[in-house]
Short mmCIF file of C-alpha atoms in Angstrom, two decimals:
data_model
loop_
_atom_site.label_atom_id
_atom_site.label_comp_id
_atom_site.label_asym_id
_atom_site.label_seq_id
_atom_site.Cartn_x
_atom_site.Cartn_y
_atom_site.Cartn_z
CA MET A 1 59.57 10.91 39.28
CA LEU A 2 58.15 7.42 39.91
CA GLY A 3 60.81 6.73 42.55
CA ARG A 4 59.86 9.92 44.38
CA ARG A 5 56.16 8.91 44.50
CA VAL A 6 57.06 5.49 45.89
CA ALA A 7 59.29 7.09 48.54
CA VAL A 8 56.52 9.53 49.57
CA SER A 9 53.95 6.69 49.73
CA ILE A 10 56.21 4.53 51.87
CA SER A 11 57.05 7.40 54.23
CA LEU A 12 53.33 8.26 54.67
CA PHE A 13 52.60 4.60 55.42
CA VAL A 14 55.39 4.44 58.02
CA VAL A 15 54.21 7.70 59.66
CA GLY A 16 50.65 6.31 59.86
CA ILE A 17 51.86 3.11 61.51
CA LEU A 18 53.97 5.10 63.99
CA LEU A 19 50.96 7.27 64.92
CA LEU A 20 48.87 4.16 65.55
CA LEU A 21 51.63 2.67 67.71
CA VAL A 22 52.03 5.87 69.73
CA GLY A 23 48.25 6.08 70.28
CA PHE A 24 48.06 2.46 71.38
CA LEU A 25 51.08 2.59 73.67
CA SER A 26 50.00 5.86 75.30
CA GLY A 27 46.97 4.15 76.83
CA LEU A 28 44.20 5.33 74.54
CA GLY A 29 43.42 1.75 73.60
CA ASN A 30 43.93 -0.05 76.90
CA TYR A 31 41.48 -2.70 77.97
CA SER A 32 40.96 -3.38 81.66
CA GLY A 33 40.82 -7.16 81.45
CA SER A 34 37.59 -9.13 81.93
CA THR A 35 35.19 -6.18 81.84
CA GLY A 36 36.52 -4.96 78.50
CA ALA A 37 36.31 -1.33 79.58
CA ARG A 38 38.56 1.17 77.84
CA SER A 39 40.22 3.75 80.01
CA LEU A 40 41.52 7.24 79.38
CA SER A 41 43.73 8.93 81.94
CA LEU A 42 43.36 12.69 82.19
CA GLY A 43 46.71 13.25 83.88
CA GLY A 44 45.40 13.60 87.43
CA SER A 45 45.75 11.15 90.25
CA ASN A 46 42.07 10.15 90.40
CA ASN A 47 40.72 11.18 87.01
CA THR A 48 40.42 7.89 85.16
CA LEU A 49 37.30 7.55 83.06
CA THR A 50 36.12 4.16 81.88
CA ALA A 51 33.58 3.08 79.34
CA MET A 52 31.76 1.43 82.26
CA HIS A 53 31.61 4.55 84.47
CA ARG A 54 27.89 4.87 83.68
CA ARG A 55 27.04 1.23 84.23
CA LEU A 56 25.49 0.85 87.69
CA LEU A 57 26.02 -2.78 88.55
CA ARG A 58 28.28 -5.55 87.37
CA HIS A 59 28.97 -9.06 88.60
CA ALA A 60 31.76 -9.27 91.14
CA LYS A 61 33.13 -12.46 89.58
CA ALA A 62 32.07 -15.45 87.54
CA VAL A 63 29.35 -17.50 89.23
CA GLU A 64 29.87 -21.20 89.76
CA GLN A 65 26.84 -23.32 88.97
CA PRO A 66 25.90 -25.72 91.78
CA ASP A 67 25.36 -29.43 91.18
CA ARG A 68 22.36 -30.34 93.31
CA ILE A 69 21.52 -33.84 92.13
CA TRP A 70 23.18 -35.30 95.21
CA GLY A 71 24.37 -32.03 96.69
CA GLU A 72 23.31 -29.69 99.45
CA LYS A 73 20.12 -27.66 99.66
CA CYS A 74 22.09 -24.47 98.95
CA THR A 75 25.64 -23.34 98.22
CA LYS A 76 27.75 -20.17 98.17
CA SER A 77 26.78 -19.67 94.53
CA ASP A 78 23.16 -19.03 95.62
CA ILE A 79 24.30 -15.61 96.85
CA VAL A 80 24.96 -13.18 94.01
CA ILE A 81 26.86 -9.94 94.62
CA ASN A 82 26.64 -7.02 92.20
CA GLN A 83 28.32 -3.70 92.76
CA GLY A 84 28.99 -0.60 90.77
CA PRO A 85 29.86 3.08 91.02
CA THR A 86 27.34 5.77 92.01
CA GLY A 87 27.70 9.52 92.46
CA PRO A 88 30.64 10.70 94.59
CA LEU A 89 30.38 12.29 98.02
CA PRO A 90 30.55 16.12 98.17
CA SER A 91 34.21 15.70 99.14
CA GLY A 92 34.81 13.91 95.83
CA ILE A 93 35.29 10.40 97.27
CA PRO A 94 33.76 7.82 94.90
CA THR A 95 30.78 5.80 96.18
CA TYR A 96 29.67 2.32 95.23
CA THR A 97 26.34 0.52 95.57
CA VAL A 98 26.37 -3.16 96.53
CA GLU A 99 23.44 -5.56 96.03
CA ILE A 100 23.50 -8.97 97.71
CA MET A 101 20.79 -11.34 96.44
CA ASN A 102 19.56 -14.79 97.47
CA VAL A 103 18.86 -16.65 94.21
CA CYS A 104 18.45 -20.14 95.72
CA VAL A 105 16.41 -22.28 93.30
CA THR A 106 15.28 -24.72 96.01
CA GLY A 107 13.48 -21.97 97.93
CA CYS A 108 15.92 -21.84 100.84
CA ASP A 109 16.58 -18.96 103.18
CA ILE A 110 20.31 -18.41 103.72
CA TYR A 111 21.88 -17.03 106.89
CA GLY A 112 25.38 -16.61 108.28
CA ILE A 113 26.53 -15.06 105.00
CA HIS A 114 30.24 -14.21 105.19
CA LEU A 115 32.11 -12.38 102.43
CA SER A 116 35.78 -12.10 101.61
CA CYS A 117 36.27 -8.33 101.79
CA GLY A 118 39.94 -7.56 102.51
CA TRP A 119 40.42 -4.46 104.69
CA PHE A 120 36.95 -3.11 103.81
CA SER A 121 36.32 0.42 105.05
CA SER A 122 34.10 3.30 104.07
CA ALA A 123 34.20 7.08 104.42
CA HIS A 124 30.38 6.88 104.47
CA LEU A 125 28.82 5.02 107.43
CA VAL A 126 27.44 1.59 106.50
CA ASN A 127 24.72 0.22 108.79
CA PRO A 128 26.51 -2.56 110.72
CA LYS A 129 23.28 -4.58 110.86
CA VAL A 130 23.42 -4.76 107.06
CA PHE A 131 27.18 -5.18 106.50
CA LYS A 132 30.17 -5.14 108.82
CA ARG A 133 33.78 -6.22 108.76
CA LEU A 134 34.54 -8.62 111.61
CA ARG A 135 38.27 -8.98 110.85
CA TYR A 136 40.55 -8.92 107.84
CA ASP A 137 38.86 -10.55 104.83
CA ASP A 138 35.72 -11.51 106.81
CA CYS A 139 32.54 -9.44 106.53
CA LEU A 140 29.11 -10.42 107.86
CA VAL A 141 25.91 -9.72 105.93
CA ASN A 142 22.52 -8.92 107.55
CA ASP A 143 23.95 -9.35 111.07
CA GLY A 144 24.05 -13.12 110.39
CA LYS A 145 20.25 -13.27 110.05
CA PRO A 146 18.50 -15.04 107.15
CA LEU A 147 18.28 -13.47 103.72
CA ILE A 148 14.96 -14.84 102.51
CA ASN A 149 14.62 -16.62 99.19
CA GLY A 150 14.51 -14.00 96.44
CA GLY A 151 15.51 -11.29 98.92
CA THR A 152 17.95 -8.49 98.20
CA LEU A 153 20.05 -6.37 100.54
CA SER A 154 21.77 -3.22 99.36
CA PHE A 155 24.09 -0.62 100.82
CA GLN A 156 26.48 2.09 99.71
CA TYR A 157 30.08 2.66 100.69
CA ALA A 158 32.61 5.36 99.86
CA ASN A 159 36.26 4.69 99.16
CA THR A 160 38.85 5.62 96.58
CA PHE A 161 38.53 2.18 94.99
CA LEU A 162 36.00 -0.63 94.59
CA TYR A 163 36.49 -3.55 97.00
CA PRO A 164 36.28 -6.98 95.38
CA LEU A 165 33.63 -8.85 97.40
CA SER A 166 32.99 -12.59 97.16
CA VAL A 167 31.05 -15.13 99.22
CA SER A 168 33.26 -17.16 101.57
CA SER A 169 30.62 -19.15 103.51
CA VAL A 170 26.86 -19.55 104.01
CA ILE A 171 24.50 -21.60 106.17
CA CYS A 172 21.26 -23.01 104.74
CA SER A 173 18.01 -23.06 106.69
#
C-alpha cells in the first residue's frame, strides 16, 4: 500500500514537470530579449500579441552618454528616437508612431540629422519634409533643417514590422 502511494506521487510529480516543459517549449513563456515582452502566437501569420502591444513608445536602443568636458557642443546621443505601435490601417497593416527629440543639454540646435533606417518604406505616406529615405540605410530628418533645442518631430508609418531607427550623423549649430 505504501509503495503504491509513492509510485502515484512520483508519477504525478513527473506529469507536472512534463506539463511545465511542454508549456514553456510551446512558446507560452518566451521572452523577446531586451524588452522583456512575452509573446503568444495565435496560429496566424500576423497574429502575435505581446505584453508591450499597449505601450505607445519605447527607446529604440540604449543611449550613449556624451562626455563633454573636452568634447563637442553636441553629439549623436543628443537626438533621442522613440517609436511604438499605434492602431492599424483599415487594411490591417500595423502603424507605428516615431518621435525624434533634441535633448541637447548645452542648448544647441541640431541639423543634418541622418538616421540608419535600412530599406525604410511605408504603406501610409510620410511627409518627405519630415522624414525621407535618401538611399539604403540613410534617412534624413526635417529636410536637413535644424531641430531646435527641446524640439520634437513626430510622424507615423505603416508596415508589417517596426523598423529599427538609430542616429548615424548630426551637425551642431
